[in-house]
XYZ file of C-alpha atoms in Angstrom:
416
model
C -90.457 45.423 -79.520
C -94.051 45.832 -78.448
C -94.415 48.221 -75.551
C -97.673 48.825 -73.714
C -98.744 52.326 -72.976
C -101.622 53.440 -70.769
C -104.153 50.822 -69.808
C -106.811 50.489 -72.492
C -104.723 52.214 -75.157
C -103.047 50.495 -78.087
C -99.399 49.543 -77.665
C -96.749 50.649 -80.122
C -93.845 48.896 -81.797
C -90.337 50.226 -81.193
C -87.197 49.509 -83.211
C -84.131 51.089 -84.761
C -83.643 51.530 -88.494
C -81.142 49.132 -90.019
C -79.989 51.778 -92.509
C -77.289 52.186 -89.855
C -75.586 49.113 -91.302
C -73.947 49.468 -94.743
C -75.147 47.151 -97.483
C -76.757 47.552 -100.901
C -76.939 43.948 -102.160
C -79.038 41.314 -100.431
C -76.035 39.190 -99.347
C -74.478 42.239 -97.693
C -77.745 43.276 -96.022
C -78.443 39.714 -94.906
C -74.988 39.440 -93.362
C -75.403 42.727 -91.496
C -78.819 41.756 -90.130
C -77.561 38.376 -88.939
C -74.518 40.027 -87.365
C -76.186 42.853 -85.467
C -79.869 42.173 -84.788
C -79.422 39.207 -82.382
C -76.751 41.129 -80.477
C -78.930 44.224 -80.083
C -81.907 42.103 -79.034
C -79.802 40.373 -76.384
C -79.241 43.752 -74.707
C -82.730 45.260 -74.815
C -85.341 42.548 -75.451
C -84.101 39.247 -74.064
C -87.517 37.827 -73.205
C -89.734 39.316 -75.907
C -89.871 39.597 -79.699
C -87.804 42.431 -81.102
C -89.065 44.571 -83.973
C -86.981 45.312 -87.051
C -86.929 48.559 -89.011
C -85.752 47.164 -92.322
C -83.855 49.137 -94.953
C -84.019 47.431 -98.351
C -82.353 48.986 -101.395
C -83.804 48.694 -104.885
C -80.821 46.521 -105.786
C -81.495 44.025 -102.968
C -85.305 43.913 -103.191
C -85.652 41.443 -106.116
C -83.676 38.811 -104.191
C -86.550 38.514 -101.718
C -89.435 39.243 -104.067
C -88.414 36.878 -106.862
C -86.810 33.992 -104.973
C -89.108 32.131 -102.607
C -86.195 30.196 -101.102
C -84.381 33.405 -100.152
C -87.527 34.869 -98.607
C -88.184 31.635 -96.711
C -84.625 31.631 -95.359
C -84.967 35.229 -94.183
C -88.293 34.530 -92.504
C -86.673 31.534 -90.804
C -83.886 33.753 -89.470
C -86.450 36.198 -88.086
C -88.512 33.436 -86.472
C -85.542 31.619 -84.963
C -84.214 34.807 -83.366
C -87.476 36.267 -82.063
C -87.532 39.097 -84.619
C -90.346 40.616 -86.676
C -90.385 43.289 -89.384
C -93.132 45.889 -89.057
C -91.688 48.890 -90.875
C -89.445 49.481 -93.886
C -87.394 52.562 -94.675
C -88.088 53.084 -98.369
C -86.572 56.574 -98.476
C -83.104 55.811 -99.937
C -83.579 53.977 -103.237
C -79.874 53.485 -103.934
C -76.505 53.698 -102.233
C -76.610 55.076 -98.693
C -73.116 54.535 -97.272
C -69.478 54.997 -98.147
C -69.805 57.447 -101.044
C -71.550 60.732 -101.788
C -75.293 60.536 -101.097
C -76.332 64.196 -100.635
C -79.335 65.189 -102.827
C -79.288 61.870 -104.711
C -81.114 60.323 -101.750
C -84.323 61.865 -103.162
C -83.843 60.271 -106.596
C -85.828 58.867 -108.180
C -88.580 61.012 -106.706
C -92.309 60.340 -106.963
C -92.492 61.719 -110.519
C -90.547 58.718 -111.798
C -92.031 55.249 -112.355
C -89.034 53.626 -110.647
C -90.049 55.123 -107.284
C -93.581 53.744 -107.590
C -92.386 50.303 -108.686
C -89.841 50.172 -105.854
C -92.370 51.171 -103.198
C -94.994 48.744 -104.530
C -92.362 46.010 -104.214
C -91.555 47.008 -100.650
C -95.249 46.800 -99.798
C -95.522 43.282 -101.229
C -92.441 42.252 -99.268
C -93.765 43.753 -96.038
C -97.114 42.008 -96.469
C -95.268 38.705 -96.852
C -93.138 39.358 -93.771
C -96.184 40.303 -91.680
C -97.945 37.043 -92.536
C -98.270 34.982 -89.394
C -97.669 37.926 -87.047
C -100.434 39.026 -84.638
C -103.230 40.788 -86.510
C -102.857 44.000 -84.528
C -99.364 44.588 -85.935
C -99.631 46.950 -88.893
C -97.002 47.883 -91.446
C -95.491 51.191 -92.548
C -93.121 52.266 -95.316
C -91.419 55.646 -95.036
C -90.629 57.473 -98.258
C -89.237 60.685 -99.735
C -91.318 63.867 -99.259
C -92.421 63.972 -102.890
C -89.107 65.236 -104.144
C -86.229 67.650 -103.570
C -87.558 71.228 -103.686
C -85.093 72.502 -106.339
C -86.309 69.718 -108.660
C -90.030 70.557 -108.315
C -90.755 73.444 -110.650
C -94.461 73.440 -111.461
C -97.974 72.532 -110.406
C -97.711 69.764 -112.977
C -94.816 68.251 -111.028
C -96.901 68.335 -107.845
C -99.862 66.749 -109.594
C -97.637 64.026 -111.037
C -96.229 63.240 -107.600
C -99.692 63.042 -106.072
C -100.977 60.794 -108.855
C -98.145 58.296 -108.294
C -98.723 58.239 -104.534
C -102.425 57.588 -105.133
C -101.547 54.696 -107.449
C -99.428 53.228 -104.673
C -102.313 53.661 -102.228
C -104.460 51.570 -104.576
C -101.831 48.820 -104.343
C -102.046 49.010 -100.538
C -105.839 48.686 -100.682
C -105.496 45.586 -102.851
C -102.921 44.075 -100.476
C -105.288 44.729 -97.584
C -108.040 42.878 -99.435
C -105.832 39.897 -100.272
C -103.684 39.627 -97.147
C -105.715 41.351 -94.465
C -102.722 43.503 -93.458
C -102.870 47.282 -93.117
C -99.789 48.949 -94.585
C -99.436 52.732 -94.628
C -97.180 54.817 -96.836
C -95.456 57.252 -94.445
C -94.355 60.348 -96.371
C -91.454 61.959 -94.509
C -91.286 65.777 -94.527
C -87.723 67.078 -94.642
C -86.132 70.539 -94.983
C -85.603 71.786 -98.547
C -88.096 69.285 -99.976
C -91.558 69.595 -101.511
C -92.957 68.720 -98.095
C -90.859 70.345 -95.403
C -92.930 71.928 -92.636
C -96.134 70.748 -91.002
C -97.996 73.509 -92.848
C -96.725 72.576 -96.322
C -97.424 68.904 -95.663
C -100.986 69.512 -94.536
C -101.600 71.732 -97.572
C -100.328 69.039 -99.967
C -102.528 66.385 -98.388
C -105.540 68.720 -98.468
C -105.080 69.963 -102.021
C -103.710 66.844 -103.732
C -104.111 63.597 -101.798
C -107.357 64.039 -99.843
C -109.091 66.473 -102.192
C -112.644 65.689 -103.407
C -111.281 64.964 -106.895
C -108.654 62.558 -105.535
C -111.238 60.749 -103.431
C -113.542 60.426 -106.439
C -110.800 59.134 -108.705
C -109.503 56.767 -106.032
C -112.967 55.303 -105.625
C -113.111 54.717 -109.366
C -109.771 52.893 -109.397
C -110.439 50.763 -106.309
C -114.185 50.215 -106.685
C -114.826 51.807 -103.282
C -117.704 54.076 -102.411
C -116.938 57.740 -101.783
C -116.902 57.253 -98.000
C -114.847 54.056 -98.215
C -112.411 55.664 -100.666
C -111.730 58.550 -98.305
C -111.339 56.137 -95.399
C -108.952 54.018 -97.462
C -106.827 57.014 -98.424
C -106.562 58.175 -94.835
C -105.701 54.650 -93.695
C -103.054 53.954 -96.324
C -101.399 57.375 -96.780
C -99.915 59.163 -93.802
C -96.688 60.714 -92.662
C -93.452 59.721 -91.027
C -92.840 62.423 -88.432
C -89.071 62.707 -88.121
C -88.351 64.566 -84.871
C -85.067 65.981 -86.171
C -86.657 67.315 -89.361
C -89.514 69.004 -87.508
C -87.121 70.592 -85.018
C -84.844 71.877 -87.789
C -87.871 73.623 -89.318
C -88.697 75.198 -85.921
C -92.027 73.351 -85.892
C -93.110 73.046 -82.264
C -93.505 69.265 -81.784
C -96.765 69.042 -79.857
C -98.411 71.648 -82.082
C -97.270 69.710 -85.156
C -98.863 66.511 -83.864
C -102.093 68.395 -83.158
C -102.047 69.924 -86.641
C -101.594 66.573 -88.366
C -104.231 64.761 -86.328
C -106.593 67.714 -86.643
C -106.254 67.509 -90.426
C -107.056 63.793 -90.355
C -103.536 62.838 -91.448
C -102.289 59.617 -89.953
C -98.891 59.686 -88.252
C -97.856 56.228 -89.373
C -94.388 56.416 -87.860
C -92.404 58.583 -85.478
C -88.720 58.591 -86.273
C -86.928 59.215 -83.001
C -84.028 61.426 -84.020
C -82.190 64.539 -82.866
C -80.330 67.227 -84.783
C -77.894 69.983 -83.877
C -78.907 73.327 -82.378
C -76.878 76.506 -82.023
C -78.699 78.865 -79.632
C -76.503 81.688 -80.961
C -74.476 81.489 -84.154
C -71.357 83.063 -82.722
C -68.036 82.671 -84.551
C -66.966 80.147 -81.893
C -70.143 78.101 -82.369
C -69.839 78.080 -86.152
C -66.182 77.060 -85.930
C -67.087 74.137 -83.648
C -69.881 73.117 -86.007
C -67.473 72.744 -88.932
C -66.496 69.304 -87.594
C -69.934 68.050 -88.678
C -69.610 68.981 -92.370
C -69.036 65.826 -94.420
C -69.024 64.722 -98.052
C -71.634 61.945 -97.664
C -74.949 63.298 -96.414
C -76.948 66.482 -96.925
C -77.149 68.606 -93.766
C -79.768 71.293 -94.333
C -79.670 74.343 -92.067
C -82.557 76.575 -91.013
C -81.820 79.765 -89.078
C -84.093 82.177 -87.206
C -83.173 85.536 -85.704
C -84.795 87.285 -82.760
C -87.230 89.035 -85.092
C -88.454 85.665 -86.379
C -86.861 85.987 -89.811
C -85.743 82.657 -91.231
C -83.126 81.574 -93.746
C -82.620 78.146 -95.304
C -79.456 76.539 -96.644
C -79.335 73.294 -98.590
C -76.138 72.127 -96.878
C -74.011 72.933 -93.868
C -70.971 74.105 -95.818
C -73.140 76.733 -97.544
C -74.428 77.994 -94.203
C -70.952 78.166 -92.740
C -69.698 80.144 -95.755
C -72.543 82.682 -95.666
C -72.500 85.913 -93.629
C -74.215 85.295 -90.309
C -75.487 87.190 -87.295
C -74.772 86.235 -83.705
C -78.449 86.655 -82.791
C -79.502 83.809 -85.103
C -80.397 80.392 -83.790
C -79.324 77.568 -86.101
C -80.921 74.157 -86.480
C -78.934 71.570 -88.473
C -80.178 68.366 -90.094
C -77.460 66.116 -88.760
C -78.801 63.039 -86.987
C -76.762 62.818 -83.797
C -77.300 60.061 -81.222
C -80.443 60.788 -79.229
C -78.378 60.621 -76.041
C -75.678 62.978 -77.402
C -76.811 65.829 -75.159
C -74.929 64.157 -72.318
C -71.750 64.002 -74.426
C -71.630 67.639 -75.488
C -70.556 69.101 -72.155
C -67.405 70.433 -73.748
C -69.482 72.407 -76.254
C -71.879 74.050 -73.781
C -72.269 77.654 -74.787
C -71.660 76.843 -78.457
C -74.137 74.153 -79.540
C -76.423 71.470 -78.245
C -79.049 69.106 -79.769
C -82.781 69.036 -80.414
C -83.288 66.077 -78.066
C -85.683 68.185 -75.952
C -88.102 68.304 -78.910
C -87.840 64.528 -79.272
C -88.394 64.046 -75.547
C -91.562 66.160 -75.794
C -92.890 63.972 -78.606
C -92.158 60.797 -76.643
C -93.903 62.257 -73.599
C -96.934 63.048 -75.789
C -96.852 59.503 -77.171
C -96.678 58.177 -73.618
C -99.682 60.194 -72.469
C -101.772 60.316 -75.639
C -100.517 57.864 -78.259
C -100.510 59.311 -81.767
C -98.660 56.563 -83.666
C -98.243 52.796 -83.687
C -94.603 52.832 -84.809
C -91.506 54.402 -83.245
C -88.208 53.956 -85.073
C -84.857 55.322 -83.928
C -82.948 56.646 -86.929
C -79.363 57.694 -86.313
C -77.732 56.723 -89.601
C -74.665 58.955 -89.293
C -72.450 56.805 -87.074
C -69.792 56.637 -89.806
C -69.471 60.434 -90.043
C -70.380 61.728 -86.575
C -67.350 62.967 -84.597
C -65.793 60.155 -82.588
C -66.500 61.963 -79.307
C -70.238 61.302 -79.808
C -70.011 57.539 -80.196
C -68.695 54.613 -78.264
C -66.346 51.882 -79.370
C -69.124 49.424 -80.267
C -72.108 50.175 -82.534
C -74.261 47.513 -80.870
C -73.814 49.173 -77.485
C -74.592 52.587 -78.998
C -77.806 51.298 -80.597
C -78.858 49.688 -77.314
C -78.113 52.927 -75.492
C -80.397 54.840 -77.862
C -83.193 52.299 -77.381
C -82.778 52.572 -73.617
C -83.005 56.373 -73.824
C -86.224 56.213 -75.851
C -87.751 53.585 -73.582
C -87.073 55.754 -70.555
C -88.842 58.716 -72.123
C -91.774 56.478 -73.049
C -92.085 55.466 -69.414
C -90.525 52.016 -69.832
C -87.157 52.276 -68.100
C -84.589 49.641 -68.948
C -81.256 49.127 -67.262
C -78.437 50.647 -69.274
C -76.716 48.010 -71.439
C -73.316 46.932 -70.250
């Protein structure tokens, strides 16, 4: 939905990511969207258009790209139900529910032609879906942070990743010329990846994506002048700031926003998400945390002791098995409902969530907007302990939207 912020400042679009709903083929995705989107809209956006954060697998994408009738039918569904797509989650290329995902979610990474072809296709689809929407609505596509850190072994790998991203940016420039729609690739830093912290992300943009050589080469490919090439790169390549990921890395949220904007890096999307936090990694806290270890998703852990020393673990089971100190604070990449803080009363003294970091980002967005897109991304409903969810996923999604709206200064009555 479009929500206005301070008078005279640009509004932003708010949605939830439909990667919540299982589905890898287009018929399955189509069924899920038709089942859930109208019901969610009826609870939070009865009288206004409701934005959609679309998740489209590589398997499902050709059904919309190659069949005009299928695309027309989908656009008709959106129009008839007061829905519009403004952002796509292009992070998971393949299966994302029901079986082991773990580190495969990063594959293929940006070294492989399949990732570029997939993301180019998503951009063409998004441009088609934005046609006819108000001109001020821009598009964004979130994507993997280059690749999984253990897979990236050389400067050549980094250069290859950057070159592919720049080729995609050229596609976005061409789409802008043909369709008049601005679409930004939103690279999503995540723990244990090539881009993990704000510092590593800024360095990669500086040294590889926005370097003088990249700007020169990009101008040669696109036919843009040096100044226009740099402007085009900064318009079409940005980041997806996932609040959970930043908190897990102990990046202070407001400082991270200032660092990105100060470096001229566009924050194309804020993913409103919260992770788990153990103020002290006592044996009782670690034992309680074991309920969150699952066989589907990767749950990276970053720890910091009172001296500021940090350790990183690729998955939660590894962290739980390692020797630990009670004076360590743990942050866990497990997307819990953004409102889960209220449901953890029984665990007070053992663990809590990083919702305070998310609330700070939403307050900053409310006062000084730094992004056009806000997308709630709690994809773990199938594996989160039952005590943190209700009996109906639609109600839970609406409750998250209500929580975010309240922190953005747009209170909405709690859904019944």
